mmCIF file of C-alpha atoms in Angstrom:
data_model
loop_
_atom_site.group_PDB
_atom_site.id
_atom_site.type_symbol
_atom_site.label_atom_id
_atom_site.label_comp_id
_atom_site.label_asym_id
_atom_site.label_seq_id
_atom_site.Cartn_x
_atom_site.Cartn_y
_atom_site.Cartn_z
ATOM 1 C CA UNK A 1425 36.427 -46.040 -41.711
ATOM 2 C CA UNK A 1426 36.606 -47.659 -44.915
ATOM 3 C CA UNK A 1427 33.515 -50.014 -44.527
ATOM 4 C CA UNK A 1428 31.354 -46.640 -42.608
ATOM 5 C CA UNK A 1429 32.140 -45.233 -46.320
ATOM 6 C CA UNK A 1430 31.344 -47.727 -48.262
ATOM 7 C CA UNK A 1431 28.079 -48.626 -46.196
ATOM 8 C CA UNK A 1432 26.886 -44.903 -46.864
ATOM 9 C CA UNK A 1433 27.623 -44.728 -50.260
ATOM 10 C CA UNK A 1434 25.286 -47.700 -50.799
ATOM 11 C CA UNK A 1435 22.637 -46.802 -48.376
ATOM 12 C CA UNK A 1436 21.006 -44.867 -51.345
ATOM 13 C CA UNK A 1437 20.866 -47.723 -53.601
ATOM 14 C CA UNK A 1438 19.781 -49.931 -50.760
ATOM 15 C CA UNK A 1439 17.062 -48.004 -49.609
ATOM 16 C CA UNK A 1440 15.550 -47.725 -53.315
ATOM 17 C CA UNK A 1441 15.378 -51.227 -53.625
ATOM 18 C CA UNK A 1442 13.889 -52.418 -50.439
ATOM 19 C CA UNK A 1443 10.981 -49.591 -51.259
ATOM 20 C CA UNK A 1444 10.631 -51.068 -54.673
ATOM 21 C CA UNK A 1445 10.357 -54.741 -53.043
ATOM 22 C CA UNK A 1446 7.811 -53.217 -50.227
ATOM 23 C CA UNK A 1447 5.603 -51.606 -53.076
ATOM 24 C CA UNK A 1448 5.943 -54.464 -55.601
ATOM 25 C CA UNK A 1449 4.114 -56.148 -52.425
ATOM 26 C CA UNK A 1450 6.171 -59.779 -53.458
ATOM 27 C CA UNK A 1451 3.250 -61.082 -54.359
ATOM 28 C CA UNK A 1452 3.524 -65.372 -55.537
ATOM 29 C CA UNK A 1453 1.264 -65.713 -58.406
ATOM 30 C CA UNK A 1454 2.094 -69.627 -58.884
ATOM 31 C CA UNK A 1455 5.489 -71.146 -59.281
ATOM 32 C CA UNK A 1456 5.684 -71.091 -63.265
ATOM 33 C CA UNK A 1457 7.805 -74.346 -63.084
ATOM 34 C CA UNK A 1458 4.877 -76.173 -62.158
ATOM 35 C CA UNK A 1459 2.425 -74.595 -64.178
ATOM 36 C CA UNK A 1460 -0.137 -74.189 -61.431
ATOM 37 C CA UNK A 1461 -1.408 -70.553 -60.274
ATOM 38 C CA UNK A 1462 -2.275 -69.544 -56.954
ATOM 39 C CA UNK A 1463 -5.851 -69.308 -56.112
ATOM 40 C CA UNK A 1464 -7.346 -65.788 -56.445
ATOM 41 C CA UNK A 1465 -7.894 -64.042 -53.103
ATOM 42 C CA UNK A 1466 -11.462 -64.243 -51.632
ATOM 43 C CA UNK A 1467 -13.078 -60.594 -51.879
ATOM 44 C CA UNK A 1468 -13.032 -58.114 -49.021
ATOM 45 C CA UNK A 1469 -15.566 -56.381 -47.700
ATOM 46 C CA UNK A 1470 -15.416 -53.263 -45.650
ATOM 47 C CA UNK A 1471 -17.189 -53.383 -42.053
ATOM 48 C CA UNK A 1472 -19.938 -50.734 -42.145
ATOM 49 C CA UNK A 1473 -23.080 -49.817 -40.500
ATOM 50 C CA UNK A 1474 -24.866 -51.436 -43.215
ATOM 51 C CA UNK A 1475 -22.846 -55.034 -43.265
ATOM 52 C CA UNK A 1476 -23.288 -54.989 -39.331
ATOM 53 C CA UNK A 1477 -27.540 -54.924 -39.631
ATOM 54 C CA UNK A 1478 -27.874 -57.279 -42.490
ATOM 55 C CA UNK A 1479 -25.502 -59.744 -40.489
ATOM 56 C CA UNK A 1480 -27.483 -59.451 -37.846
ATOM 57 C CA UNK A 1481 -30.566 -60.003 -39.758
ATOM 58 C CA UNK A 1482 -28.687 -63.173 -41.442
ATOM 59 C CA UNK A 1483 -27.909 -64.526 -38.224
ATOM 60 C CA UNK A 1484 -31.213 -64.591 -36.609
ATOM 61 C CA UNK A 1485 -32.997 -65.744 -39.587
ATOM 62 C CA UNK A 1486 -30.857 -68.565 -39.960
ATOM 63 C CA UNK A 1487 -31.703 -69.913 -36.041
ATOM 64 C CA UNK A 1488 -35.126 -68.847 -36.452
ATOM 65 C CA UNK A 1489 -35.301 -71.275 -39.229
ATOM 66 C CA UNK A 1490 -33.096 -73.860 -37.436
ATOM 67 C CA UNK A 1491 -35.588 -73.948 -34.335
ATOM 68 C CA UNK A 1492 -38.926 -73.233 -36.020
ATOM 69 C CA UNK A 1493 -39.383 -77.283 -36.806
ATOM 70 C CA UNK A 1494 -39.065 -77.873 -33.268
ATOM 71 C CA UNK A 1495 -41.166 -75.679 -31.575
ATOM 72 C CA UNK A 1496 -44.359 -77.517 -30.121
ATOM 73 C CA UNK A 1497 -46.495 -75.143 -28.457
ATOM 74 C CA UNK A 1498 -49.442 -77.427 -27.006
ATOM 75 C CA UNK A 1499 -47.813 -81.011 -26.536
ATOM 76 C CA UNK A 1500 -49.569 -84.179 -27.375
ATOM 77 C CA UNK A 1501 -50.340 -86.785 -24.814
ATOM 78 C CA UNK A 1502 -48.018 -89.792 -24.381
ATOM 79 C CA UNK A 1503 -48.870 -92.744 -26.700
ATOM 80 C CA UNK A 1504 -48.255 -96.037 -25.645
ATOM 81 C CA UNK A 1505 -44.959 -97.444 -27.658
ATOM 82 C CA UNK A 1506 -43.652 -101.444 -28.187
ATOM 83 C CA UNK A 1507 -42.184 -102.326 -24.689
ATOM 84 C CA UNK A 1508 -44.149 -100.301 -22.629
ATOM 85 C CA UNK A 1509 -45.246 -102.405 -19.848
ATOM 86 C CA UNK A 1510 -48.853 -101.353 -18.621
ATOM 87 C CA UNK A 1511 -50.732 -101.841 -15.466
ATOM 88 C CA UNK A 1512 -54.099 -102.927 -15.806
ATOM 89 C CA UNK A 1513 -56.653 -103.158 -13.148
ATOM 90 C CA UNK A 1514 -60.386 -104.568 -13.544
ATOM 91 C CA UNK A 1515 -62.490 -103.655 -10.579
ATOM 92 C CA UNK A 1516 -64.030 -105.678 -8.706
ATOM 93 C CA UNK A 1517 -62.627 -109.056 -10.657
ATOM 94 C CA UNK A 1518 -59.120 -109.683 -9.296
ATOM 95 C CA UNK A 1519 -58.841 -112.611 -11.122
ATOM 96 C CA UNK A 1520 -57.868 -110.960 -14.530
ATOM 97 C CA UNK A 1521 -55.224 -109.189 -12.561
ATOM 98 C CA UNK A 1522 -51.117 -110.112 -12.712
ATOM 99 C CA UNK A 1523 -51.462 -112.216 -16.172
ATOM 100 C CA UNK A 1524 -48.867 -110.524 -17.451
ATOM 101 C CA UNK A 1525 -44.990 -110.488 -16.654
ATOM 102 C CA UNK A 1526 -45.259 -111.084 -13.336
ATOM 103 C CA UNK A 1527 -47.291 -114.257 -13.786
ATOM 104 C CA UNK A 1528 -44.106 -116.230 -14.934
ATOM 105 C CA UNK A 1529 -42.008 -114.503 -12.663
ATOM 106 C CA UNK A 1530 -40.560 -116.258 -9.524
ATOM 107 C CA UNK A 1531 -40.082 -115.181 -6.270
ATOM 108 C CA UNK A 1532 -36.163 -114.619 -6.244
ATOM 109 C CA UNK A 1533 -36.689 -112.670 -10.074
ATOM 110 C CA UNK A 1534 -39.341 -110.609 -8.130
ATOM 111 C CA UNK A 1535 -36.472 -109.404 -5.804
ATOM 112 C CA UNK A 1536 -34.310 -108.874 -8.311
ATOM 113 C CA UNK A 1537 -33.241 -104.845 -9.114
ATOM 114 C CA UNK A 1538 -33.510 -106.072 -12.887
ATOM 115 C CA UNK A 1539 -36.255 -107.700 -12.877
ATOM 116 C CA UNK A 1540 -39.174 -106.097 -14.956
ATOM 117 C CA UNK A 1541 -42.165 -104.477 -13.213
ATOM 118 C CA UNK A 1542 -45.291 -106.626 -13.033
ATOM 119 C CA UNK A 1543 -47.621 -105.683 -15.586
ATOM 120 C CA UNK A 1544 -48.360 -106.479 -19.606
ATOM 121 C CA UNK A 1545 -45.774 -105.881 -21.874
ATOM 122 C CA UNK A 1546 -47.174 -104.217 -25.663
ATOM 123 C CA UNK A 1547 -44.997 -106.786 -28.092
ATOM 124 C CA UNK A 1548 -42.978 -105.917 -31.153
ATOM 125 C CA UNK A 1549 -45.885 -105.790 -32.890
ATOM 126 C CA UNK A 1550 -47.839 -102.995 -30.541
ATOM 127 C CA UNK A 1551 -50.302 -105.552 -29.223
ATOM 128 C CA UNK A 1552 -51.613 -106.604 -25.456
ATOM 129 C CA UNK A 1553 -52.770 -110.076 -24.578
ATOM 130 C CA UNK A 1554 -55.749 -109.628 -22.253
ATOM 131 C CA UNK A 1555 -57.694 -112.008 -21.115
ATOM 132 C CA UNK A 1556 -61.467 -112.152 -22.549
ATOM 133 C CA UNK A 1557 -60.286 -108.956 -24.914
ATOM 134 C CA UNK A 1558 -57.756 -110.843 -26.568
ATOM 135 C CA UNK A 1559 -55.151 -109.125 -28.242
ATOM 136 C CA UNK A 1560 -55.225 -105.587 -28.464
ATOM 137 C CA UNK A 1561 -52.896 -103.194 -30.725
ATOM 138 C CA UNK A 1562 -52.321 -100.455 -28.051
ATOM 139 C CA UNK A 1563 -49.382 -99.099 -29.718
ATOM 140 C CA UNK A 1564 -50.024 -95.216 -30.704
ATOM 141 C CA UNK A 1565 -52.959 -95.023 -28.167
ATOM 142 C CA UNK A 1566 -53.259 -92.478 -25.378
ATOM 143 C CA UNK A 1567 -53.749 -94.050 -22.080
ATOM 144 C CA UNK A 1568 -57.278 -93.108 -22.415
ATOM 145 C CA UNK A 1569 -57.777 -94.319 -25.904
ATOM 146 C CA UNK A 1570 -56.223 -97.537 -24.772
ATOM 147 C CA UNK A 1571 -58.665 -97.863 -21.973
ATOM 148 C CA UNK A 1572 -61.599 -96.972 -23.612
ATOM 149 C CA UNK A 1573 -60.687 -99.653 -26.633
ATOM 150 C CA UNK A 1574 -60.033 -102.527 -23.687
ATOM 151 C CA UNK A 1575 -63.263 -101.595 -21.921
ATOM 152 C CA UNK A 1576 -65.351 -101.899 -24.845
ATOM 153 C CA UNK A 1577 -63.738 -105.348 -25.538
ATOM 154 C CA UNK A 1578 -64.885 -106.204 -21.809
ATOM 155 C CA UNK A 1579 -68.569 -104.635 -22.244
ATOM 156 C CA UNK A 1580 -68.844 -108.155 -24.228
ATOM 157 C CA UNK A 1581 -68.645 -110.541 -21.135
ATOM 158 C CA UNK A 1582 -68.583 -108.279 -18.233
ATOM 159 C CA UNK A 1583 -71.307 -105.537 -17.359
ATOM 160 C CA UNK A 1584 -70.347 -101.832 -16.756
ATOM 161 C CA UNK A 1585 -66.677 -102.771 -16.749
ATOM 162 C CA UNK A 1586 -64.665 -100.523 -14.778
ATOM 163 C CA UNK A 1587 -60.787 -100.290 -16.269
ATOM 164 C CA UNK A 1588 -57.671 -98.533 -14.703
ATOM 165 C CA UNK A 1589 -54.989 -98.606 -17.404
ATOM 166 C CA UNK A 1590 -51.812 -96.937 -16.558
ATOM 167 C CA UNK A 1591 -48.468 -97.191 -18.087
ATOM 168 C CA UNK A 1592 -46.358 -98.865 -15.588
ATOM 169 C CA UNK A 1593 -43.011 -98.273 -17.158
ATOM 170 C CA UNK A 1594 -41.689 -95.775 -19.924
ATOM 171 C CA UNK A 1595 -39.164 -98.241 -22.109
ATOM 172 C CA UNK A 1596 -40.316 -97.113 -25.580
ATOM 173 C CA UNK A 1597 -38.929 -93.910 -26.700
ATOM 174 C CA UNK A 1598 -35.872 -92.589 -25.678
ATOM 175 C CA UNK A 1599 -33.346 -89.537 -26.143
ATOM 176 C CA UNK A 1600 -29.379 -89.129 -25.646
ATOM 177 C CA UNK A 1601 -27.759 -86.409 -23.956
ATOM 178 C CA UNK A 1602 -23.918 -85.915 -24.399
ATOM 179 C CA UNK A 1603 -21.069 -83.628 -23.953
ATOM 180 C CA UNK A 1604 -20.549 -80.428 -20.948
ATOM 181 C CA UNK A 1605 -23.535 -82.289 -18.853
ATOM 182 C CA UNK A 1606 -23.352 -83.704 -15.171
ATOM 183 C CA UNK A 1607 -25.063 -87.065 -16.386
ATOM 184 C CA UNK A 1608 -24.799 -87.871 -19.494
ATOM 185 C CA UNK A 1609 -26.491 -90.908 -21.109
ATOM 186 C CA UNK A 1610 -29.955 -92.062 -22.331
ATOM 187 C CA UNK A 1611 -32.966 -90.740 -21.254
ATOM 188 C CA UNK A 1612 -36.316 -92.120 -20.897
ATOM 189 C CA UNK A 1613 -39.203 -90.375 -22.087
ATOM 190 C CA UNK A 1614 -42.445 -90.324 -20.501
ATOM 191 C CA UNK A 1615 -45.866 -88.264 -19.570
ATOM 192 C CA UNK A 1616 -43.899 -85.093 -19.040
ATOM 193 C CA UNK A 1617 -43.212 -83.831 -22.865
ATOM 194 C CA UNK A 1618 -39.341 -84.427 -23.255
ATOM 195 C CA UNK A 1619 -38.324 -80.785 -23.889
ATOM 196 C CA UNK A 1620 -34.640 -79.932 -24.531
ATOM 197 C CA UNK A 1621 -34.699 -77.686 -20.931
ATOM 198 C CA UNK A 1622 -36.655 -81.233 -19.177
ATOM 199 C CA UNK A 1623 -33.852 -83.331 -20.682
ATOM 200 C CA UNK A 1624 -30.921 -80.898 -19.231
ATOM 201 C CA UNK A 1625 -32.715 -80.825 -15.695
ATOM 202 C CA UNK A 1626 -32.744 -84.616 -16.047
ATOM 203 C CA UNK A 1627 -29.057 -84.620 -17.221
ATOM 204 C CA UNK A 1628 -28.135 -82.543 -14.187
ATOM 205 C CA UNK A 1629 -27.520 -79.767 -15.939
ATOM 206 C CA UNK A 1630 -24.865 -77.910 -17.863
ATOM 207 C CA UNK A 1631 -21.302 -77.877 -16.646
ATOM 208 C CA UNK A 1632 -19.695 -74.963 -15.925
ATOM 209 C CA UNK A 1633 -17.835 -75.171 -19.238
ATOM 210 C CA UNK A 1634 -20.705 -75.722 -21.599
ATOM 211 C CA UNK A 1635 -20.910 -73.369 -24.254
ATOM 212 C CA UNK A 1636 -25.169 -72.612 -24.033
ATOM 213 C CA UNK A 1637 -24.750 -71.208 -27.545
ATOM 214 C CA UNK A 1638 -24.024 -74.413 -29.356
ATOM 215 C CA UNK A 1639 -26.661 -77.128 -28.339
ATOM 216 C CA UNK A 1640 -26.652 -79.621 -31.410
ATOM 217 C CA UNK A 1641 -29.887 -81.493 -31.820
ATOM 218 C CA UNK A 1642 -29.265 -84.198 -34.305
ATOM 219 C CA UNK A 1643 -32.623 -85.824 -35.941
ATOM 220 C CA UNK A 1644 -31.968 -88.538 -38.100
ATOM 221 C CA UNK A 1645 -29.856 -86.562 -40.721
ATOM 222 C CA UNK A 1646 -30.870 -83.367 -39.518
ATOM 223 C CA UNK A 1647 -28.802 -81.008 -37.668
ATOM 224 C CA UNK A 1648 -30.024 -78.216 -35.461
ATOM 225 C CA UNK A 1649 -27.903 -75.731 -33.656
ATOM 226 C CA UNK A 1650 -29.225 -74.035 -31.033
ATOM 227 C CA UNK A 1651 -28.606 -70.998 -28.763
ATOM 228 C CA UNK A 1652 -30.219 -70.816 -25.308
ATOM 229 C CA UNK A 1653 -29.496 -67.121 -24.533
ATOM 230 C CA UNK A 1654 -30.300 -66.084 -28.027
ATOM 231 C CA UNK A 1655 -33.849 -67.721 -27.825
ATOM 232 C CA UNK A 1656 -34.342 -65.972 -24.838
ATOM 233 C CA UNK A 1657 -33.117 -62.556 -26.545
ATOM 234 C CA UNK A 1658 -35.716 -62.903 -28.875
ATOM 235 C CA UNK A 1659 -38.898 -64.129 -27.126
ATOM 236 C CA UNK A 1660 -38.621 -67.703 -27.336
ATOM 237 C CA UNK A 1661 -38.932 -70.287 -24.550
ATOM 238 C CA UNK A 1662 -36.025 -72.651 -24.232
ATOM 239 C CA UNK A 1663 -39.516 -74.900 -22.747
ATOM 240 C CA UNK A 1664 -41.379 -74.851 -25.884
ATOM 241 C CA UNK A 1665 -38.655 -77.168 -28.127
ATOM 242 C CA UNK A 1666 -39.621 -80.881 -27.848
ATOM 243 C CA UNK A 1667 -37.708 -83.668 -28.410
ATOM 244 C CA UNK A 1668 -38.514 -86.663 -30.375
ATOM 245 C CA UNK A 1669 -37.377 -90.499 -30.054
ATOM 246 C CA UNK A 1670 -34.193 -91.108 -30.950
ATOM 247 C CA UNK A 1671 -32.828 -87.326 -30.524
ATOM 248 C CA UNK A 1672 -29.536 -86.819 -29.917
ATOM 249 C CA UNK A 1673 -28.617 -83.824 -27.948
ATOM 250 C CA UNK A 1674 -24.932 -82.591 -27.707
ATOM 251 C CA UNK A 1675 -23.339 -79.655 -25.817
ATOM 252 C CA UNK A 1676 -20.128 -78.403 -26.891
ATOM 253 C CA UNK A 1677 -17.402 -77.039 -24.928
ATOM 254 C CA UNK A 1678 -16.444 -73.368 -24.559
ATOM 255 C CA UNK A 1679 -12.811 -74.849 -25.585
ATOM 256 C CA UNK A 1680 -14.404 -75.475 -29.214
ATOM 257 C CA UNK A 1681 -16.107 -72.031 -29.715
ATOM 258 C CA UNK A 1682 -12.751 -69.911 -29.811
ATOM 259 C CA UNK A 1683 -11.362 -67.144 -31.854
ATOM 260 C CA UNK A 1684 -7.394 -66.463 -33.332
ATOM 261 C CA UNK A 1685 -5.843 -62.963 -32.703
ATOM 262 C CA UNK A 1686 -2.758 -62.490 -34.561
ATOM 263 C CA UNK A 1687 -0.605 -60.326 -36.818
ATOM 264 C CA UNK A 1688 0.243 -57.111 -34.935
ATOM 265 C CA UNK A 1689 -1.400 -57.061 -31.703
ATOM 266 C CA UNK A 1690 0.738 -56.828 -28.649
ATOM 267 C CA UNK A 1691 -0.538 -60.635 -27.504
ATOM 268 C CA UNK A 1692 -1.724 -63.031 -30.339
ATOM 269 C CA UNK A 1693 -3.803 -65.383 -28.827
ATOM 270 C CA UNK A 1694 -6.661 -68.016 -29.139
ATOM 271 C CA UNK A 1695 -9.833 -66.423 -26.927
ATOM 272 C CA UNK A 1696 -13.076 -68.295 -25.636
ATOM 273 C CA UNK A 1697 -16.420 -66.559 -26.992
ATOM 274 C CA UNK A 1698 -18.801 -66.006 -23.923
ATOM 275 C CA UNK A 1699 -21.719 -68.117 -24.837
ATOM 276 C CA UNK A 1700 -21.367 -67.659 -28.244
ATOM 277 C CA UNK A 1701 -20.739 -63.846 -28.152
ATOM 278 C CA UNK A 1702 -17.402 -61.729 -28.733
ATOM 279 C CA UNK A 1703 -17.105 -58.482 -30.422
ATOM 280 C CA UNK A 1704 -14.179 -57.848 -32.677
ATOM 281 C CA UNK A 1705 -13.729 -55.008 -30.266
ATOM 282 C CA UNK A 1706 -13.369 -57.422 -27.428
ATOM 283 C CA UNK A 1707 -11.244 -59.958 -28.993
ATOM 284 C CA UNK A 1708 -9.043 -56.759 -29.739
ATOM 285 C CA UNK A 1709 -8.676 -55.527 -26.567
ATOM 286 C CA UNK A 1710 -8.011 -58.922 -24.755
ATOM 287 C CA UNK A 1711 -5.303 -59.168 -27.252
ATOM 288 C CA UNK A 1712 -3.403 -56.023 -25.917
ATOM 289 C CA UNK A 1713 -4.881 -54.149 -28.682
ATOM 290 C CA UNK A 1714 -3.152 -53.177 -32.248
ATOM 291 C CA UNK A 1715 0.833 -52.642 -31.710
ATOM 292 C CA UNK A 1716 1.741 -49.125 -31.468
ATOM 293 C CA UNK A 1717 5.159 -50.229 -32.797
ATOM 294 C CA UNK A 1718 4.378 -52.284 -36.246
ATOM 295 C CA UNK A 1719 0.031 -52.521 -36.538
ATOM 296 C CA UNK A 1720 -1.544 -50.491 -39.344
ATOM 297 C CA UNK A 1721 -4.828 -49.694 -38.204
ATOM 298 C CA UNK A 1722 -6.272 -49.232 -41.293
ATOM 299 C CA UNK A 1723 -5.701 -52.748 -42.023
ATOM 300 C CA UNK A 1724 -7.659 -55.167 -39.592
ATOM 301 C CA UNK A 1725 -9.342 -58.588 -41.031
ATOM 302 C CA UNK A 1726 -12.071 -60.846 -40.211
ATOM 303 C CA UNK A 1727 -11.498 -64.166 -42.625
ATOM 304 C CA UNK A 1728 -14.354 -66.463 -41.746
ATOM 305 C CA UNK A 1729 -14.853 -69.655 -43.440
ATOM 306 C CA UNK A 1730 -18.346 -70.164 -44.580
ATOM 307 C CA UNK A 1731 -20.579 -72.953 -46.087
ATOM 308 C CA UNK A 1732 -20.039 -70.906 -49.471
ATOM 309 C CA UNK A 1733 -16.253 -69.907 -49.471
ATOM 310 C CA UNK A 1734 -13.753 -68.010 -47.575
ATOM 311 C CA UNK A 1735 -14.787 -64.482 -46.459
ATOM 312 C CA UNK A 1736 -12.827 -61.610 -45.731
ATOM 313 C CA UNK A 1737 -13.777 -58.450 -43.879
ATOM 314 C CA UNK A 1738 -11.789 -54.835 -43.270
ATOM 315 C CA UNK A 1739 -11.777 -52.498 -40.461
ATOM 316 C CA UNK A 1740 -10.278 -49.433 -41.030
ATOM 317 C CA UNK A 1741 -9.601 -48.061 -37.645
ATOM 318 C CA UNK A 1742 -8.790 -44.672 -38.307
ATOM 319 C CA UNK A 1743 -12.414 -43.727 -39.885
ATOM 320 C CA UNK A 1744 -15.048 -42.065 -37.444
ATOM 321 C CA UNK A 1745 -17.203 -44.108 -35.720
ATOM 322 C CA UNK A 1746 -14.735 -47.365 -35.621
ATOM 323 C CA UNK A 1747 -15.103 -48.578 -32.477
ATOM 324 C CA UNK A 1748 -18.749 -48.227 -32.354
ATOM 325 C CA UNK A 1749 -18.942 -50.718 -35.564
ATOM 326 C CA UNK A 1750 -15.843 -53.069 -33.839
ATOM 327 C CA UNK A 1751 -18.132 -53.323 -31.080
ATOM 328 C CA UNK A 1752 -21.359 -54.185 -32.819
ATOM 329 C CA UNK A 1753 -19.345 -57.013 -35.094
ATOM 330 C CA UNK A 1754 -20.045 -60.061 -33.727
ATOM 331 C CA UNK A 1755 -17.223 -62.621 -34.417
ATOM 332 C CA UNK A 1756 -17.923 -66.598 -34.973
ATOM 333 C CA UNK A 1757 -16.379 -70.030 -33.884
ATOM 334 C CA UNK A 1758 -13.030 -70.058 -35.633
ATOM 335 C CA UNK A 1759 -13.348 -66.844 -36.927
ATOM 336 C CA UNK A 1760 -9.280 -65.644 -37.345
ATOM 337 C CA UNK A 1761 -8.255 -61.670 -36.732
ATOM 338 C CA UNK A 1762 -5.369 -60.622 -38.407
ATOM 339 C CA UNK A 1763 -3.894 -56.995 -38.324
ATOM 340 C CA UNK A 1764 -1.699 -56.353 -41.088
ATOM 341 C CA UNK A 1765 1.920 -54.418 -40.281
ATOM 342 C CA UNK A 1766 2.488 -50.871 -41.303
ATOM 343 C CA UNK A 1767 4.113 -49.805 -44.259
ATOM 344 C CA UNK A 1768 6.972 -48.651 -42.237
ATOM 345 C CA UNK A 1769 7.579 -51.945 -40.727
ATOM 346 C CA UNK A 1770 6.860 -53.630 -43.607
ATOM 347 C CA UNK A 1771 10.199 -51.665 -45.216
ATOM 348 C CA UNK A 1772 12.341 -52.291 -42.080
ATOM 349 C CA UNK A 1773 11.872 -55.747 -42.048
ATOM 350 C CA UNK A 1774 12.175 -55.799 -45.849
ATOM 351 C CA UNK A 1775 15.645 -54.253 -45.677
ATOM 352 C CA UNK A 1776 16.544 -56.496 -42.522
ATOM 353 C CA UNK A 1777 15.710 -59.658 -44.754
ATOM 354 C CA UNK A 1778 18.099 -58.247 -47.844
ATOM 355 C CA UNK A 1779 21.219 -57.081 -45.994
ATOM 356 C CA UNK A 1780 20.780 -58.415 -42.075
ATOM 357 C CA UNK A 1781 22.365 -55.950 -39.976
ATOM 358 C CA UNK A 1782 22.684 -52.992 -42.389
ATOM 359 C CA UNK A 1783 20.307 -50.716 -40.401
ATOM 360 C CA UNK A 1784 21.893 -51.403 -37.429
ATOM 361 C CA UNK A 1785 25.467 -50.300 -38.933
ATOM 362 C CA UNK A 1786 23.813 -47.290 -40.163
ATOM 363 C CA UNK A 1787 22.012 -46.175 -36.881
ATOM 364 C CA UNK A 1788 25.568 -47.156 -35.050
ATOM 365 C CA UNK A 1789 27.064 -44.668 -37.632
ATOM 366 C CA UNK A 1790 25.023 -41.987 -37.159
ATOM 367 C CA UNK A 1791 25.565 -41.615 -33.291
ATOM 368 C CA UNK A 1792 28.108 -39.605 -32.558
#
């Protein structure tokens, strides 16, 4: 009886301190031992109408620019590159035929899987040895270019030369395709323009886990996201992006493009964007949605880490017209959702952390 007394006499005093500890906030400024203070919080801005449309507009101006340097709409012809092997034919004089690889070649290396092609090989230095033509830089030609230059060089010795000139086997330019494909590897580029949907096809396309959203082109130091769906979305074919020697295509994994729901939410949880999309309305509602119990509505954050700092955005729940802008919000890779705790529970646990078990001695008192 004596410790019910004394616990209610000092309820008072107890509760007046634990709501001066949950208003002073406990906020950790720096340890002054050490002289260092703590980094000022990043600004937060509230999610409105207006923040929703000039995202948006961000967002597709920045792939629009990403995409813009790689959109061929008419593509050139092949041109002939150094290791190309070409066939040549002369009509009607066999004898300049098979002077090329095939001349040296024996009859077991003929058989042979790895064995080049017959045919003339363009050198390191772009050129052809032909006979009466001599050598001829080929390298950068069009197949007709490169026939028309060989047949003039003929015109000298032979009359009304007829030339068939045919690239016998693409080994100049290449691409790479890695990550969520069936085949990945190199891939050869030849008279079909090398488009980023031709190289897919030829990879056996995307895996069931490929995250279409984040295609990374890499061009020498250049780095080029891009989004298949959202192309489409706006009027731009997929078709129409051509790849150049040396490209490096990779497609990331739906595991990599996630989002972090935690806080008070009835299930904190990591959640896989759909090809690149997911609403802070859906990541809210696969999460079990705020806690009735402890989540303050009022309080929901976006922090997003950008190329320029951290970023911090608000929901307030409770205002008119929430859901509507939760739905139009569109969240990014790594973007973290955090709903803050109610004042209430913010003084329960403040009190539970000052005298453990003092509520529960109280409520426990109070029954009768």
């Amino acid at each position: 009886m004596k410790t019910h007394k004394s616990l209610l006499r000092t309820l008072p005093a107890l509760l007046l301190l634990a709501s001066l500890a949950g208003c002073a906030g406990f906020r950790i400024t720096g340890d002054p031992r050490s002289g260092i203070a703590s980094e000022p919080a990043p600004p937060t801005q509230l999610i409105t109408a207006q923040l929703i449309e000039a995202e948006k507009a961000l967002r597709a101006r920045r792939s629009s620019e990403s995409v813009s340097h790689l959109i061929v709409r008419n593509p050139p012809p092949y041109a002939i590159g150094r290791g190309d092997i070409l066939s040549i034919v002369v009509w009607d004089h066999p004898e300049l035929a098979g002077q090329g690889v095939a001349a040296s070649a024996t009859a077991a290396d003929a058989q042979s899987p790895s064995a080049p092609p017959a045919g003339f090989v363009v050198d390191h230095d772009g050129r052809v040895q032909f006979p009466f033509a001599g050598a001829l830089t080929l390298a950068g030609l069009t197949e007709d270019e490169a026939r028309a230059l060989l047949t003039k060089r003929l015109a000298r010795y032979i009359t009304n030369p007829l030339v068939t000139l045919r690239v016998q086997s693409y080994r100049s330019k290449r691409v790479y395709i890695d990550g969520e494909v069936r085949l990945p590897g190199l891939q050869s580029i030849n008279d079909i323009p090398m488009t980023l949907v031709e190289a897919l096809n030829r990879a056996g396309g995307m895996l069931p886990s490929a995250d279409q959203s984040r295609i990374v082109l890499e061009r020498g130091d250049a780095r080029y996201q891009v989004g298949l769906r959202g192309l489409v979305a706006r009027g731009i074919n997929p078709g129409s992006i051509l790849l150049a020697p040396g490209d490096v295509v990779r497609v990331h994994s739906r595991d990599e493009s996630k989002v972090f729901v935690s806080g008070e939410v009835v299930t904190p949880k990591a959640l896989t964007m759909h090809d690149g999309r997911l609403s802070l309305n859906e990541a809210l509602g696969e999460s079990g949605g705020i806690s009735p119990i402890s989540g303050d509505a009022r309080q929901i954050y976006v922090i997003r880490r950008a190329v320029d700092g951290t970023r911090v955005y608000q929901l307030d729940a409770r205002r008119a017209g929430a859901l509507a802008m939760a739905e139009a919000f569109e969240l990014e890779p790594r973007d973290l959702i955090y709903v803050a705790a109610s004042p209430l529970a913010n003084w329960y646990r403040s009190v539970s952390m000052l005298f453990p078990g003092a509520l529960t001695q109280v409520v426990n008192i109070s029954r009768p």
